[in-house]
Amino acid sequence: MFVAATLAILITMGLALTRALMGPTVYDRIAAVNMFGTKTVLLIAVFAFLSERTDLLDIAIVYALINFIGVVAVLRLVEHGDFHSSGETVKKSTKVDSE
Amino acid sequence: MTIDILSWVFLVSGGLLGVIGGIGIHRFPDFYSRLHAAGTTDTLCAIFILLGLGLQAGLSLEAFKLFLIFVFLFFTSPTASHALANAAMHGGLKPKLDESNSEAKL
Amino acid sequence: MKALSFAVLLFIFWILLSGHFTPLLLCLGVASVALTVFIATRMKVIDHESYPIHISLKLPAFFVYIMREIVKANIDVIKRILKSGGKTISPQLVEIPVPQKTDLGRVMYANSITLTPGTVSVELDEDKVMVHALTKEGADDLLSGDMAKAIPDEVANK
């Protein structure tokens, strides 16, 4: 039964990956990658039970947190152009851009 | 035995929900509606699969770890969705709105 | 007081994660908890907002409510994904008033909106939140304000 769940998750990951490759806008791609990451967490959890190595669950926990931080970091990069700008300089730079 | 059947049902329906969500992100027309389809897979699909695994684990350390994964997903997935939608809105991506409006535009 | 209960919680968390009970590892666990609490107090992040123990009694009822909403919304979205033919969705951009007074309550409301599939909060302001809804029904549901009543909200008693 774990095999069935693993296969279903893999199909979902494949669909998310095609959307990430096709995605017309960059936000589509990030959303697809976020979904891909969530499914990876589930895949690791299912695989831990499939291979009866439940230590892998720790890795799933860590992956769940890293995935979130990664998505937010990539979003920041896309939105602001760099990682280190604070809120105020961002407003200035976007104003300059629009002018 | 009943627990096995129950966890089977949860795992398979969770997997099915995931695949349906995956189909959804291909069928929906614009970014914002795709976000809803991705949200489906983030919530109920994850809940079902983790529930199915938790039934297999029983009352043990593994069950607690599965619960932790669930809690983290429960907190991070809406935050990530909101951050995505917010960034897209600030990035100037216009959502395709109500069908009557879009028809008028077309 | 808060730091102490925070430390106890962290240590329980640590034991549940590690599952080892040898003296050396327990000592290391105590040391890491002490370091974490020390850094957290130094950064002054253990306050009313980041450590909301005052609403924890109301959380189970809220949890049951949000689970029911998630299941209902999921079924609706899945039906719309699988329905063939064009007009299955009617995306809306609506502004929903936020009655919550505290920041924590507002964030919980916005997150609950996003957590139920079919509605995503796009922009959160002081007293209103902009929501992208997949369907007109979903937008109307939110406008009726049922979800806002279910969010636990307590004004910080400072």
Short mmCIF file of C-alpha atoms in Angstrom, two decimals:
data_model
loop_
_atom_site.label_atom_id
_atom_site.label_comp_id
_atom_site.label_asym_id
_atom_site.label_seq_id
_atom_site.Cartn_x
_atom_site.Cartn_y
_atom_site.Cartn_z
CA MET A 1 0.00 0.00 0.00
CA PHE A 2 2.96 2.33 0.61
CA VAL A 3 3.98 1.61 -2.98
CA ALA A 4 0.63 2.92 -4.26
CA ALA A 5 0.97 6.12 -2.21
CA THR A 6 4.58 6.53 -3.39
CA LEU A 7 3.53 6.16 -7.02
CA ALA A 8 0.69 8.69 -6.61
CA ILE A 9 3.04 11.19 -4.98
CA LEU A 10 5.60 10.67 -7.75
CA ILE A 11 2.94 11.33 -10.40
CA THR A 12 1.94 14.51 -8.58
CA MET A 13 5.57 15.59 -8.41
CA GLY A 14 5.89 14.96 -12.12
CA LEU A 15 2.83 17.12 -12.82
CA ALA A 16 4.20 19.88 -10.58
CA LEU A 17 7.57 19.68 -12.32
CA THR A 18 6.02 20.02 -15.78
CA ARG A 19 4.14 23.09 -14.53
CA ALA A 20 7.40 24.47 -13.16
CA LEU A 21 9.03 23.95 -16.55
CA MET A 22 6.08 25.26 -18.58
CA GLY A 23 4.84 27.99 -16.22
CA PRO A 24 4.21 31.21 -18.13
CA THR A 25 5.13 33.47 -15.20
CA VAL A 26 7.90 33.14 -12.65
CA TYR A 27 5.28 32.94 -9.88
CA ASP A 28 3.76 29.84 -11.49
CA ARG A 29 7.17 28.26 -11.36
CA ILE A 30 7.71 29.14 -7.70
CA ALA A 31 4.23 27.86 -6.76
CA ALA A 32 4.95 24.60 -8.60
CA VAL A 33 8.33 24.25 -6.88
CA ASN A 34 6.67 24.90 -3.52
CA MET A 35 4.17 22.15 -4.24
CA PHE A 36 7.00 19.90 -5.41
CA GLY A 37 8.77 20.49 -2.09
CA THR A 38 5.66 19.70 -0.04
CA LYS A 39 5.23 16.47 -1.97
CA THR A 40 8.91 15.67 -1.37
CA VAL A 41 8.25 15.89 2.38
CA LEU A 42 5.35 13.44 2.01
CA LEU A 43 7.45 11.20 -0.24
CA ILE A 44 10.24 11.02 2.34
CA ALA A 45 7.67 10.23 5.05
CA VAL A 46 6.05 7.45 2.99
CA PHE A 47 9.45 6.12 1.96
CA ALA A 48 10.52 5.98 5.62
CA PHE A 49 7.67 3.54 6.22
CA LEU A 50 8.19 1.72 2.93
CA SER A 51 11.83 0.95 3.70
CA GLU A 52 11.15 0.63 7.46
CA ARG A 53 13.82 3.18 8.27
CA THR A 54 11.80 5.60 10.37
CA ASP A 55 14.86 7.74 11.08
CA LEU A 56 14.12 9.31 7.71
CA LEU A 57 11.17 11.11 9.34
CA ASP A 58 13.65 13.54 10.93
CA ILE A 59 14.85 14.42 7.44
CA ALA A 60 11.25 14.99 6.38
CA ILE A 61 10.77 17.43 9.28
CA VAL A 62 13.90 19.34 8.36
CA TYR A 63 12.91 19.34 4.68
CA ALA A 64 9.49 20.78 5.53
CA LEU A 65 11.17 23.75 7.24
CA ILE A 66 13.94 24.24 4.66
CA ASN A 67 11.42 24.11 1.80
CA PHE A 68 9.42 26.97 3.32
CA ILE A 69 12.49 29.10 3.97
CA GLY A 70 13.76 28.36 0.47
CA VAL A 71 10.50 29.42 -1.17
CA VAL A 72 10.38 32.65 0.82
CA ALA A 73 14.02 33.38 -0.03
CA VAL A 74 13.45 32.81 -3.75
CA LEU A 75 10.33 35.00 -3.63
CA ARG A 76 12.36 37.77 -1.99
CA LEU A 77 14.99 37.44 -4.66
CA VAL A 78 12.39 37.63 -7.43
CA GLU A 79 10.53 40.53 -5.84
CA HIS A 80 13.47 42.70 -4.80
CA GLY A 81 16.34 41.61 -6.99
CA ASP A 82 18.62 40.92 -4.00
CA PHE A 83 18.56 39.28 -0.60
CA HIS A 84 19.89 42.05 1.60
CA SER A 85 17.69 45.07 0.91
CA SER A 86 15.44 46.18 3.77
CA GLY A 87 11.84 47.34 3.31
CA GLU A 88 12.62 51.04 2.78
CA THR A 89 15.33 50.72 0.19
CA VAL A 90 13.06 48.33 -1.66
CA LYS A 91 10.34 50.96 -1.94
CA LYS A 92 12.89 53.44 -3.25
CA SER A 93 14.27 51.03 -5.83
CA THR A 94 10.82 50.05 -7.11
CA LYS A 95 9.93 53.74 -7.37
CA VAL A 96 13.04 54.36 -9.42
CA ASP A 97 12.09 51.42 -11.61
CA SER A 98 8.57 52.72 -12.23
CA GLU A 99 9.84 56.20 -12.96
CA MET B 1 -6.71 -5.47 10.34
CA THR B 2 -9.32 -2.73 10.32
CA ILE B 3 -6.52 -0.27 11.02
CA ASP B 4 -4.67 -1.58 7.96
CA ILE B 5 -7.75 -1.11 5.77
CA LEU B 6 -8.35 2.36 7.18
CA SER B 7 -4.78 3.47 6.59
CA TRP B 8 -4.95 1.97 3.09
CA VAL B 9 -8.02 4.10 2.39
CA PHE B 10 -6.34 7.22 3.76
CA LEU B 11 -3.10 6.68 1.83
CA VAL B 12 -4.83 5.96 -1.47
CA SER B 13 -7.30 8.84 -1.20
CA GLY B 14 -4.44 11.12 -0.19
CA GLY B 15 -2.49 10.05 -3.24
CA LEU B 16 -5.55 10.51 -5.46
CA LEU B 17 -6.10 14.02 -4.05
CA GLY B 18 -2.49 14.81 -4.86
CA VAL B 19 -2.88 13.67 -8.45
CA ILE B 20 -6.14 15.64 -8.80
CA GLY B 21 -4.38 18.74 -7.49
CA GLY B 22 -1.61 18.11 -9.99
CA ILE B 23 -4.20 17.96 -12.76
CA GLY B 24 -5.71 21.15 -11.35
CA ILE B 25 -2.53 23.17 -11.69
CA HIS B 26 -2.58 22.26 -15.39
CA ARG B 27 -6.27 22.87 -16.04
CA PHE B 28 -6.80 26.21 -14.30
CA PRO B 29 -6.28 29.25 -16.48
CA ASP B 30 -4.17 31.69 -14.46
CA PHE B 31 -1.66 31.83 -11.63
CA TYR B 32 -4.06 32.74 -8.84
CA SER B 33 -6.50 29.91 -9.59
CA ARG B 34 -3.57 27.49 -9.88
CA LEU B 35 -2.60 28.54 -6.37
CA HIS B 36 -5.95 27.19 -5.15
CA ALA B 37 -5.31 23.83 -6.79
CA ALA B 38 -1.84 23.70 -5.23
CA GLY B 39 -3.50 24.54 -1.90
CA THR B 40 -5.71 21.47 -2.21
CA THR B 41 -2.69 19.20 -2.43
CA ASP B 42 -0.97 21.06 0.39
CA THR B 43 -3.80 20.58 2.87
CA LEU B 44 -6.10 17.57 2.54
CA CYS B 45 -3.67 15.41 0.57
CA ALA B 46 -0.94 15.91 3.18
CA ILE B 47 -3.42 15.39 6.03
CA PHE B 48 -4.68 12.11 4.56
CA ILE B 49 -1.26 10.67 3.81
CA LEU B 50 0.11 11.62 7.23
CA LEU B 51 -3.03 10.17 8.86
CA GLY B 52 -2.58 6.93 6.97
CA LEU B 53 1.06 6.71 8.02
CA GLY B 54 0.15 7.63 11.58
CA LEU B 55 -2.32 4.74 11.75
CA GLN B 56 0.51 2.44 10.72
CA ALA B 57 2.87 3.90 13.29
CA GLY B 58 0.46 3.59 16.23
CA LEU B 59 1.23 5.46 19.45
CA SER B 60 4.98 5.89 19.13
CA LEU B 61 7.75 8.36 18.50
CA GLU B 62 7.13 8.02 14.77
CA ALA B 63 3.54 9.17 15.21
CA PHE B 64 4.76 12.24 17.07
CA LYS B 65 7.22 13.03 14.29
CA LEU B 66 4.45 12.67 11.70
CA PHE B 67 2.37 15.04 13.82
CA LEU B 68 5.26 17.50 13.81
CA ILE B 69 5.50 17.34 10.01
CA PHE B 70 1.75 17.98 9.88
CA VAL B 71 2.04 20.99 12.20
CA PHE B 72 4.90 22.50 10.19
CA LEU B 73 3.03 22.03 6.90
CA PHE B 74 -0.11 23.43 8.54
CA PHE B 75 1.73 26.64 9.45
CA THR B 76 4.08 27.07 6.51
CA SER B 77 1.85 26.22 3.54
CA PRO B 78 -0.66 29.10 3.96
CA THR B 79 2.19 31.49 4.73
CA ALA B 80 3.99 30.46 1.55
CA SER B 81 0.74 30.74 -0.46
CA HIS B 82 0.08 34.20 0.94
CA ALA B 83 3.66 35.29 0.26
CA LEU B 84 3.34 34.01 -3.33
CA ALA B 85 0.02 35.76 -3.95
CA ASN B 86 1.27 38.95 -2.35
CA ALA B 87 4.50 38.94 -4.36
CA ALA B 88 2.58 38.26 -7.58
CA MET B 89 0.17 41.12 -6.85
CA HIS B 90 3.05 43.51 -6.09
CA GLY B 91 4.87 42.24 -9.15
CA GLY B 92 1.92 43.50 -11.21
CA LEU B 93 0.40 40.17 -12.23
CA LYS B 94 -3.31 40.80 -12.80
CA PRO B 95 -5.68 37.97 -11.96
CA LYS B 96 -8.27 36.90 -14.51
CA LEU B 97 -11.46 37.84 -12.70
CA ASP B 98 -15.12 36.89 -12.85
CA GLU B 99 -16.30 35.18 -16.03
CA SER B 100 -18.70 37.96 -17.00
CA ASN B 101 -15.88 40.54 -16.73
CA SER B 102 -13.42 38.52 -18.75
CA GLU B 103 -16.07 37.90 -21.40
CA ALA B 104 -16.66 41.63 -21.65
CA LYS B 105 -12.94 42.16 -22.11
CA LEU B 106 -12.68 39.45 -24.75
CA MET C 1 8.08 32.75 34.21
CA LYS C 2 7.46 32.56 30.49
CA ALA C 3 11.09 31.70 29.87
CA LEU C 4 10.82 28.82 32.36
CA SER C 5 7.73 27.26 30.77
CA PHE C 6 9.34 27.82 27.38
CA ALA C 7 12.39 25.88 28.57
CA VAL C 8 10.24 23.01 29.88
CA LEU C 9 8.34 22.84 26.59
CA LEU C 10 11.57 22.89 24.60
CA PHE C 11 13.02 20.08 26.71
CA ILE C 12 9.93 17.89 26.25
CA PHE C 13 10.21 18.63 22.53
CA TRP C 14 13.87 17.66 22.56
CA ILE C 15 13.22 14.35 24.35
CA LEU C 16 10.43 13.46 21.93
CA LEU C 17 12.65 14.21 18.96
CA SER C 18 15.74 12.38 20.18
CA GLY C 19 14.31 9.35 22.00
CA HIS C 20 17.64 8.75 23.80
CA PHE C 21 17.98 8.67 27.55
CA THR C 22 21.71 8.19 28.19
CA PRO C 23 23.08 10.73 30.73
CA LEU C 24 25.51 12.32 28.30
CA LEU C 25 22.85 12.99 25.68
CA LEU C 26 20.42 14.30 28.32
CA CYS C 27 23.11 16.73 29.51
CA LEU C 28 23.70 17.89 25.95
CA GLY C 29 19.94 18.35 25.54
CA VAL C 30 19.73 20.46 28.70
CA ALA C 31 22.67 22.52 27.47
CA SER C 32 21.10 23.15 24.06
CA VAL C 33 17.76 24.09 25.66
CA ALA C 34 19.55 26.49 28.03
CA LEU C 35 21.42 28.07 25.13
CA THR C 36 18.21 28.45 23.10
CA VAL C 37 16.32 30.06 26.00
CA PHE C 38 19.28 32.36 26.72
CA ILE C 39 19.43 33.55 23.11
CA ALA C 40 15.63 33.91 22.95
CA THR C 41 15.50 36.05 26.10
CA ARG C 42 18.44 38.13 24.88
CA MET C 43 16.63 38.74 21.60
CA LYS C 44 13.47 39.50 23.61
CA VAL C 45 11.35 37.31 21.36
CA ILE C 46 9.49 35.51 24.17
CA ASP C 47 6.60 37.91 24.50
CA HIS C 48 2.84 37.86 24.35
CA GLU C 49 2.74 37.52 20.61
CA SER C 50 5.36 34.94 19.79
CA TYR C 51 4.42 32.74 22.73
CA PRO C 52 0.62 32.88 22.76
CA ILE C 53 -0.12 30.55 25.65
CA HIS C 54 -3.22 32.60 26.58
CA ILE C 55 -5.25 31.35 23.62
CA SER C 56 -4.17 27.72 23.80
CA LEU C 57 -7.40 26.74 25.59
CA LYS C 58 -9.47 27.99 22.68
CA LEU C 59 -7.36 26.26 20.05
CA PRO C 60 -9.00 22.78 20.03
CA ALA C 61 -12.43 24.17 19.11
CA PHE C 62 -10.84 26.34 16.43
CA PHE C 63 -8.89 23.35 15.16
CA VAL C 64 -12.05 21.24 14.76
CA TYR C 65 -13.77 24.13 12.98
CA ILE C 66 -10.89 24.77 10.56
CA MET C 67 -10.58 21.06 9.77
CA ARG C 68 -14.26 20.88 8.82
CA GLU C 69 -13.88 23.98 6.65
CA ILE C 70 -10.76 22.54 4.97
CA VAL C 71 -12.54 19.30 4.08
CA LYS C 72 -15.61 21.13 2.74
CA ALA C 73 -13.54 23.56 0.66
CA ASN C 74 -11.34 20.76 -0.66
CA ILE C 75 -14.32 18.78 -1.90
CA ASP C 76 -15.62 21.89 -3.66
CA VAL C 77 -12.30 22.69 -5.35
CA ILE C 78 -11.80 19.05 -6.40
CA LYS C 79 -15.24 18.99 -8.00
CA ARG C 80 -14.37 22.12 -9.94
CA ILE C 81 -11.03 20.69 -11.09
CA LEU C 82 -12.62 17.49 -12.38
CA LYS C 83 -15.73 19.04 -13.94
CA SER C 84 -15.27 19.14 -17.68
CA GLY C 85 -16.37 22.08 -19.80
CA GLY C 86 -15.43 25.72 -19.56
CA LYS C 87 -17.17 27.74 -16.91
CA THR C 88 -16.44 25.93 -13.66
CA ILE C 89 -14.71 28.75 -11.82
CA SER C 90 -15.51 32.44 -11.36
CA PRO C 91 -12.47 34.09 -9.80
CA GLN C 92 -13.19 37.07 -7.56
CA LEU C 93 -11.06 39.70 -5.86
CA VAL C 94 -12.93 40.91 -2.76
CA GLU C 95 -12.11 42.89 0.36
CA ILE C 96 -13.15 41.24 3.61
CA PRO C 97 -13.39 43.26 6.84
CA VAL C 98 -11.18 41.94 9.65
CA PRO C 99 -12.85 42.33 13.07
CA GLN C 100 -9.85 41.03 15.06
CA LYS C 101 -8.13 43.60 17.29
CA THR C 102 -4.77 41.94 17.85
CA ASP C 103 -2.07 41.29 15.28
CA LEU C 104 -2.11 37.62 16.22
CA GLY C 105 -5.86 37.37 15.59
CA ARG C 106 -5.52 39.11 12.23
CA VAL C 107 -2.72 36.82 11.14
CA MET C 108 -4.69 33.77 12.23
CA TYR C 109 -7.69 34.98 10.25
CA ALA C 110 -5.63 35.59 7.11
CA ASN C 111 -3.90 32.24 7.46
CA SER C 112 -7.21 30.43 7.96
CA ILE C 113 -8.53 32.08 4.81
CA THR C 114 -5.48 30.89 2.89
CA LEU C 115 -5.54 27.44 4.47
CA THR C 116 -9.01 26.68 3.14
CA PRO C 117 -8.55 25.96 -0.57
CA GLY C 118 -10.53 28.23 -2.85
CA THR C 119 -9.60 31.42 -1.04
CA VAL C 120 -6.16 33.03 -0.77
CA SER C 121 -5.47 36.19 1.18
CA VAL C 122 -3.48 38.52 -1.03
CA GLU C 123 -3.00 41.62 1.09
CA LEU C 124 -3.54 42.11 4.83
CA ASP C 125 -4.21 45.62 6.15
CA GLU C 126 -5.23 47.02 9.54
CA ASP C 127 -8.95 46.35 9.22
CA LYS C 128 -9.44 44.55 5.92
CA VAL C 129 -7.91 41.75 3.92
CA MET C 130 -7.93 41.42 0.14
CA VAL C 131 -8.93 37.89 -0.86
CA HIS C 132 -8.71 36.11 -4.17
CA ALA C 133 -11.54 33.56 -4.27
CA LEU C 134 -11.85 30.78 -6.80
CA THR C 135 -15.64 31.04 -6.90
CA LYS C 136 -18.32 33.59 -6.17
CA GLU C 137 -19.80 31.25 -3.54
CA GLY C 138 -16.50 31.12 -1.67
CA ALA C 139 -16.28 34.92 -1.65
CA ASP C 140 -19.86 35.23 -0.40
CA ASP C 141 -19.15 32.68 2.34
CA LEU C 142 -16.28 34.80 3.61
CA LEU C 143 -18.29 38.02 3.35
CA SER C 144 -20.90 36.51 5.67
CA GLY C 145 -18.18 36.54 8.35
CA ASP C 146 -18.73 33.07 9.80
CA MET C 147 -15.04 32.30 9.84
CA ALA C 148 -14.13 35.55 11.57
CA LYS C 149 -16.27 34.57 14.56
CA ALA C 150 -14.44 31.26 14.97
CA ILE C 151 -10.97 32.82 15.28
CA PRO C 152 -9.84 33.11 18.92
CA ASP C 153 -9.00 36.74 19.59
CA GLU C 154 -7.99 38.17 22.94
CA VAL C 155 -6.77 41.68 23.54
CA ALA C 156 -3.36 41.58 25.11
CA ASN C 157 -3.78 42.22 28.84
CA LYS C 158 -0.62 44.15 29.54
#
